[in-house]
Amino acid sequence: LALPADYRRVLEKYGREFFVVCNGGYISAGLDADDLMLIITDPDWVRRKLWAQARRDAAFGRLLAGGPGGGVLLGGGDMAGNSGPFYSPAHFRDLMLPPLAHLVSALKAAGVHYIFRSDGDLRPVADMIFGEAGCPGYGEVDRLAGMTAGYLRPRFPGLVLWGNVASQDLIEQPADKIREEARACVEESRGSGYFHGPSNAILKGTPVGNVEAMFSV
């Protein structure tokens, strides 16, 4: 296992000044109907897949830790919508929690900050992800699904939140509303462990004035 050559070149050029995005740390049971059906029909296969992902991601994280960009790894994997996770907390505990906890522990030992990323409402499994598994970072923090900094900060005081201004609002709402929402995000974060920005990404077509409003607070 090695860092791709193109990625290494970008890291060497920009990694000491900027956070270079790397999506090498995903761990996911999958999203389509066949993937989700396997959770019921062949959980042992899903378990083996998740453990294989965890071991691969731990190895990749160790490479990052020794590279020019330092140790920050984007991971997790989409597993929820606005109404909650796509599979039950019981299945999460049985299948996902053990390899996720192993991954986080291995990365922590290597000095790697692991960011669990998923849109949607993760509240039914948040204690397992950020408490029991101990994921230190959380990205795609979906404000419109209830995952606000105000909800998360008192429950997980040390959790690093990577953005919380709703990307949908950023493209659809007027600048004054964006400024108000951005101010709420910053205040809810209690002034620490929060990288201010959109919940996911700045979508194509987002008004420049809204981006400026988001960062004006």
mmCIF file of C-alpha atoms in Angstrom:
data_model
loop_
_atom_site.group_PDB
_atom_site.id
_atom_site.type_symbol
_atom_site.label_atom_id
_atom_site.label_comp_id
_atom_site.label_asym_id
_atom_site.label_seq_id
_atom_site.Cartn_x
_atom_site.Cartn_y
_atom_site.Cartn_z
ATOM 1 C CA LEU A 1 0.000 0.000 0.000
ATOM 2 C CA ALA A 2 1.348 3.399 -1.004
ATOM 3 C CA LEU A 3 0.100 6.929 -1.437
ATOM 4 C CA PRO A 4 -0.881 7.565 -5.075
ATOM 5 C CA ALA A 5 1.857 9.521 -6.844
ATOM 6 C CA ASP A 6 -0.427 12.418 -7.814
ATOM 7 C CA TYR A 7 -1.704 12.744 -4.265
ATOM 8 C CA ARG A 8 1.806 12.695 -2.848
ATOM 9 C CA ARG A 9 2.862 15.485 -5.227
ATOM 10 C CA VAL A 10 -0.057 17.652 -4.101
ATOM 11 C CA LEU A 11 0.768 16.931 -0.448
ATOM 12 C CA GLU A 12 4.409 17.832 -0.943
ATOM 13 C CA LYS A 13 3.487 21.111 -2.632
ATOM 14 C CA TYR A 14 0.592 22.269 -0.452
ATOM 15 C CA GLY A 15 0.331 19.966 2.556
ATOM 16 C CA ARG A 16 2.267 22.115 5.015
ATOM 17 C CA GLU A 17 0.049 25.141 4.351
ATOM 18 C CA PHE A 18 -3.368 23.635 3.543
ATOM 19 C CA PHE A 19 -5.450 20.637 4.507
ATOM 20 C CA VAL A 20 -5.392 18.442 1.401
ATOM 21 C CA VAL A 21 -8.595 16.425 1.129
ATOM 22 C CA CYS A 22 -8.148 12.663 1.092
ATOM 23 C CA ASN A 23 -11.098 10.267 1.022
ATOM 24 C CA GLY A 24 -9.061 7.160 1.722
ATOM 25 C CA GLY A 25 -10.668 6.261 5.028
ATOM 26 C CA TYR A 26 -14.227 5.245 4.236
ATOM 27 C CA ILE A 27 -15.878 2.443 6.172
ATOM 28 C CA SER A 28 -19.372 1.608 5.017
ATOM 29 C CA ALA A 29 -21.813 -1.265 4.756
ATOM 30 C CA GLY A 30 -23.076 0.326 1.536
ATOM 31 C CA LEU A 31 -26.094 2.287 0.416
ATOM 32 C CA ASP A 32 -27.958 0.475 -2.331
ATOM 33 C CA ALA A 33 -30.739 -2.056 -1.784
ATOM 34 C CA ASP A 34 -28.493 -5.085 -2.282
ATOM 35 C CA ASP A 35 -25.945 -3.814 0.241
ATOM 36 C CA LEU A 36 -28.604 -3.131 2.846
ATOM 37 C CA MET A 37 -30.288 -6.493 2.251
ATOM 38 C CA LEU A 38 -26.990 -8.269 2.976
ATOM 39 C CA ILE A 39 -27.047 -6.804 6.489
ATOM 40 C CA ILE A 40 -30.048 -9.071 7.082
ATOM 41 C CA THR A 41 -29.303 -12.039 4.838
ATOM 42 C CA ASP A 42 -25.519 -12.382 5.221
ATOM 43 C CA PRO A 43 -24.258 -10.313 8.168
ATOM 44 C CA ASP A 44 -21.038 -12.351 8.383
ATOM 45 C CA TRP A 45 -20.102 -11.225 4.863
ATOM 46 C CA VAL A 46 -20.815 -7.582 5.785
ATOM 47 C CA ARG A 47 -18.744 -7.995 8.944
ATOM 48 C CA ARG A 48 -15.771 -9.309 6.955
ATOM 49 C CA LYS A 49 -16.088 -6.426 4.487
ATOM 50 C CA LEU A 50 -16.109 -3.822 7.250
ATOM 51 C CA TRP A 51 -13.096 -5.360 8.975
ATOM 52 C CA ALA A 52 -11.205 -5.414 5.666
ATOM 53 C CA GLN A 53 -12.008 -1.717 5.187
ATOM 54 C CA ALA A 54 -10.869 -0.915 8.733
ATOM 55 C CA ARG A 55 -7.514 -2.654 8.287
ATOM 56 C CA ARG A 56 -6.938 -0.984 4.911
ATOM 57 C CA ASP A 57 -7.815 2.461 6.310
ATOM 58 C CA ALA A 58 -5.523 1.992 9.313
ATOM 59 C CA ALA A 59 -2.637 1.177 6.983
ATOM 60 C CA PHE A 60 -3.438 4.169 4.768
ATOM 61 C CA GLY A 61 -3.645 6.449 7.800
ATOM 62 C CA ARG A 62 -0.201 5.357 8.930
ATOM 63 C CA LEU A 63 1.137 6.361 5.523
ATOM 64 C CA LEU A 64 -0.445 9.794 5.894
ATOM 65 C CA ALA A 65 1.002 10.210 9.366
ATOM 66 C CA GLY A 66 4.493 9.847 7.977
ATOM 67 C CA GLY A 67 3.903 12.034 4.927
ATOM 68 C CA PRO A 68 4.188 15.757 4.217
ATOM 69 C CA GLY A 69 0.508 16.489 4.889
ATOM 70 C CA GLY A 70 0.376 15.262 8.475
ATOM 71 C CA GLY A 71 -2.288 12.974 9.838
ATOM 72 C CA VAL A 72 -5.842 13.951 8.939
ATOM 73 C CA LEU A 73 -8.004 11.305 7.283
ATOM 74 C CA LEU A 74 -11.525 11.754 5.950
ATOM 75 C CA GLY A 75 -13.541 8.626 6.558
ATOM 76 C CA GLY A 76 -16.897 7.287 7.595
ATOM 77 C CA GLY A 77 -19.438 6.807 4.845
ATOM 78 C CA ASP A 78 -22.975 7.951 4.066
ATOM 79 C CA MET A 79 -25.385 5.888 6.150
ATOM 80 C CA ALA A 80 -28.341 8.122 7.054
ATOM 81 C CA GLY A 81 -31.063 10.425 5.814
ATOM 82 C CA ASN A 82 -33.161 13.080 7.517
ATOM 83 C CA SER A 83 -35.207 10.404 9.289
ATOM 84 C CA GLY A 84 -32.204 8.530 10.694
ATOM 85 C CA PRO A 85 -29.770 5.718 9.793
ATOM 86 C CA PHE A 86 -30.533 3.355 6.935
ATOM 87 C CA TYR A 87 -30.095 0.355 9.225
ATOM 88 C CA SER A 88 -30.818 -0.188 12.890
ATOM 89 C CA PRO A 89 -28.617 0.826 15.832
ATOM 90 C CA ALA A 90 -28.560 -2.873 16.797
ATOM 91 C CA HIS A 91 -26.989 -3.786 13.450
ATOM 92 C CA PHE A 92 -24.602 -0.851 13.751
ATOM 93 C CA ARG A 93 -23.452 -2.123 17.139
ATOM 94 C CA ASP A 94 -23.045 -5.690 15.882
ATOM 95 C CA LEU A 95 -21.416 -5.032 12.512
ATOM 96 C CA MET A 96 -19.930 -1.534 12.350
ATOM 97 C CA LEU A 97 -18.882 -0.616 15.880
ATOM 98 C CA PRO A 98 -16.095 -3.215 16.437
ATOM 99 C CA PRO A 99 -14.127 -2.480 13.217
ATOM 100 C CA LEU A 100 -14.742 1.261 13.569
ATOM 101 C CA ALA A 101 -13.412 1.245 17.138
ATOM 102 C CA HIS A 102 -10.381 -0.773 15.992
ATOM 103 C CA LEU A 103 -9.729 1.727 13.186
ATOM 104 C CA VAL A 104 -9.996 4.773 15.436
ATOM 105 C CA SER A 105 -7.701 3.189 18.027
ATOM 106 C CA ALA A 106 -5.087 2.291 15.407
ATOM 107 C CA LEU A 107 -5.171 5.779 13.896
ATOM 108 C CA LYS A 108 -4.977 7.452 17.288
ATOM 109 C CA ALA A 109 -1.854 5.434 18.070
ATOM 110 C CA ALA A 110 -0.374 6.668 14.778
ATOM 111 C CA GLY A 111 -1.276 10.294 15.538
ATOM 112 C CA VAL A 112 -3.993 10.502 12.886
ATOM 113 C CA HIS A 113 -7.133 12.621 13.304
ATOM 114 C CA TYR A 114 -10.032 10.612 11.843
ATOM 115 C CA ILE A 115 -13.130 12.414 10.570
ATOM 116 C CA PHE A 116 -16.318 10.349 10.392
ATOM 117 C CA ARG A 117 -18.438 11.720 7.547
ATOM 118 C CA SER A 118 -22.088 11.108 6.795
ATOM 119 C CA ASP A 119 -25.034 13.287 5.940
ATOM 120 C CA GLY A 120 -28.311 12.729 7.744
ATOM 121 C CA ASP A 121 -29.496 12.230 11.294
ATOM 122 C CA LEU A 122 -26.921 10.155 13.197
ATOM 123 C CA ARG A 123 -28.395 10.780 16.646
ATOM 124 C CA PRO A 124 -29.523 7.136 17.154
ATOM 125 C CA VAL A 125 -25.901 5.954 16.722
ATOM 126 C CA ALA A 126 -23.944 9.062 17.752
ATOM 127 C CA ASP A 127 -22.996 7.680 21.167
ATOM 128 C CA MET A 128 -21.437 4.659 19.479
ATOM 129 C CA ILE A 129 -19.547 6.657 16.833
ATOM 130 C CA PHE A 130 -18.256 9.513 18.954
ATOM 131 C CA GLY A 131 -18.444 7.940 22.411
ATOM 132 C CA GLU A 132 -17.692 4.227 22.317
ATOM 133 C CA ALA A 133 -15.610 4.186 19.115
ATOM 134 C CA GLY A 134 -14.154 7.578 20.006
ATOM 135 C CA CYS A 135 -14.090 9.169 16.545
ATOM 136 C CA PRO A 136 -12.398 12.529 17.207
ATOM 137 C CA GLY A 137 -13.797 14.370 14.181
ATOM 138 C CA TYR A 138 -17.159 14.657 12.439
ATOM 139 C CA GLY A 139 -17.762 15.979 8.929
ATOM 140 C CA GLU A 140 -20.854 16.492 6.771
ATOM 141 C CA VAL A 141 -22.496 17.728 9.989
ATOM 142 C CA ASP A 142 -26.059 17.882 8.679
ATOM 143 C CA ARG A 143 -27.703 20.814 10.414
ATOM 144 C CA LEU A 144 -31.027 20.329 8.624
ATOM 145 C CA ALA A 145 -31.206 16.744 9.933
ATOM 146 C CA GLY A 146 -30.805 17.807 13.546
ATOM 147 C CA MET A 147 -27.033 17.387 13.821
ATOM 148 C CA THR A 148 -26.390 20.914 15.052
ATOM 149 C CA ALA A 149 -23.347 22.089 16.934
ATOM 150 C CA GLY A 150 -25.775 22.970 19.704
ATOM 151 C CA TYR A 151 -26.882 19.346 19.991
ATOM 152 C CA LEU A 152 -23.397 17.863 19.680
ATOM 153 C CA ARG A 153 -21.185 20.117 21.781
ATOM 154 C CA PRO A 154 -22.667 19.349 25.239
ATOM 155 C CA ARG A 155 -22.773 15.622 24.467
ATOM 156 C CA PHE A 156 -19.296 15.330 22.982
ATOM 157 C CA PRO A 157 -17.234 18.257 24.312
ATOM 158 C CA GLY A 158 -14.000 17.180 22.632
ATOM 159 C CA LEU A 159 -15.482 16.358 19.210
ATOM 160 C CA VAL A 160 -14.061 18.411 16.335
ATOM 161 C CA LEU A 161 -16.855 19.552 14.018
ATOM 162 C CA TRP A 162 -15.971 20.222 10.406
ATOM 163 C CA GLY A 163 -18.605 22.746 9.243
ATOM 164 C CA ASN A 164 -22.271 23.131 10.167
ATOM 165 C CA VAL A 165 -23.819 25.793 7.924
ATOM 166 C CA ALA A 166 -26.335 23.864 5.820
ATOM 167 C CA SER A 167 -25.117 23.566 2.224
ATOM 168 C CA GLN A 168 -28.743 23.628 1.038
ATOM 169 C CA ASP A 169 -29.376 26.888 2.880
ATOM 170 C CA LEU A 170 -26.142 28.329 1.542
ATOM 171 C CA ILE A 171 -27.379 28.011 -2.030
ATOM 172 C CA GLU A 172 -31.061 28.806 -1.417
ATOM 173 C CA GLN A 173 -31.358 31.344 1.414
ATOM 174 C CA PRO A 174 -30.605 35.098 1.306
ATOM 175 C CA ALA A 175 -27.349 36.431 2.703
ATOM 176 C CA ASP A 176 -28.883 37.810 5.900
ATOM 177 C CA LYS A 177 -30.279 34.366 6.771
ATOM 178 C CA ILE A 178 -26.910 32.776 6.046
ATOM 179 C CA ARG A 179 -25.191 35.283 8.324
ATOM 180 C CA GLU A 180 -27.696 34.497 11.078
ATOM 181 C CA GLU A 181 -27.228 30.738 10.676
ATOM 182 C CA ALA A 182 -23.441 31.070 10.572
ATOM 183 C CA ARG A 183 -23.465 33.107 13.767
ATOM 184 C CA ALA A 184 -25.585 30.431 15.465
ATOM 185 C CA CYS A 185 -23.143 27.709 14.389
ATOM 186 C CA VAL A 186 -20.182 29.570 15.829
ATOM 187 C CA GLU A 187 -21.989 30.359 19.073
ATOM 188 C CA GLU A 188 -23.211 26.777 19.487
ATOM 189 C CA SER A 189 -19.665 25.475 19.037
ATOM 190 C CA ARG A 190 -18.723 27.316 22.255
ATOM 191 C CA GLY A 191 -15.653 28.699 20.592
ATOM 192 C CA SER A 192 -13.590 25.538 20.212
ATOM 193 C CA GLY A 193 -13.250 22.373 18.152
ATOM 194 C CA TYR A 194 -15.072 23.840 15.176
ATOM 195 C CA PHE A 195 -13.893 24.510 11.619
ATOM 196 C CA HIS A 196 -16.415 27.026 10.317
ATOM 197 C CA GLY A 197 -17.899 26.277 6.906
ATOM 198 C CA PRO A 198 -20.629 24.398 5.048
ATOM 199 C CA SER A 199 -22.097 21.154 6.327
ATOM 200 C CA ASN A 200 -20.860 19.324 3.237
ATOM 201 C CA ALA A 201 -19.593 21.464 0.361
ATOM 202 C CA ILE A 202 -20.137 24.790 -1.366
ATOM 203 C CA LEU A 203 -22.384 23.622 -4.184
ATOM 204 C CA LYS A 204 -22.123 24.804 -7.774
ATOM 205 C CA GLY A 205 -24.310 27.864 -8.230
ATOM 206 C CA THR A 206 -23.998 29.089 -4.631
ATOM 207 C CA PRO A 207 -24.064 32.916 -4.620
ATOM 208 C CA VAL A 208 -20.670 34.390 -3.815
ATOM 209 C CA GLY A 209 -22.371 36.843 -1.457
ATOM 210 C CA ASN A 210 -23.687 33.947 0.601
ATOM 211 C CA VAL A 211 -20.212 32.483 0.957
ATOM 212 C CA GLU A 212 -18.930 35.876 2.050
ATOM 213 C CA ALA A 213 -21.802 36.149 4.536
ATOM 214 C CA MET A 214 -20.990 32.719 5.982
ATOM 215 C CA PHE A 215 -17.410 33.765 6.713
ATOM 216 C CA SER A 216 -18.257 37.290 7.877
ATOM 217 C CA VAL A 217 -19.218 36.320 11.431
#
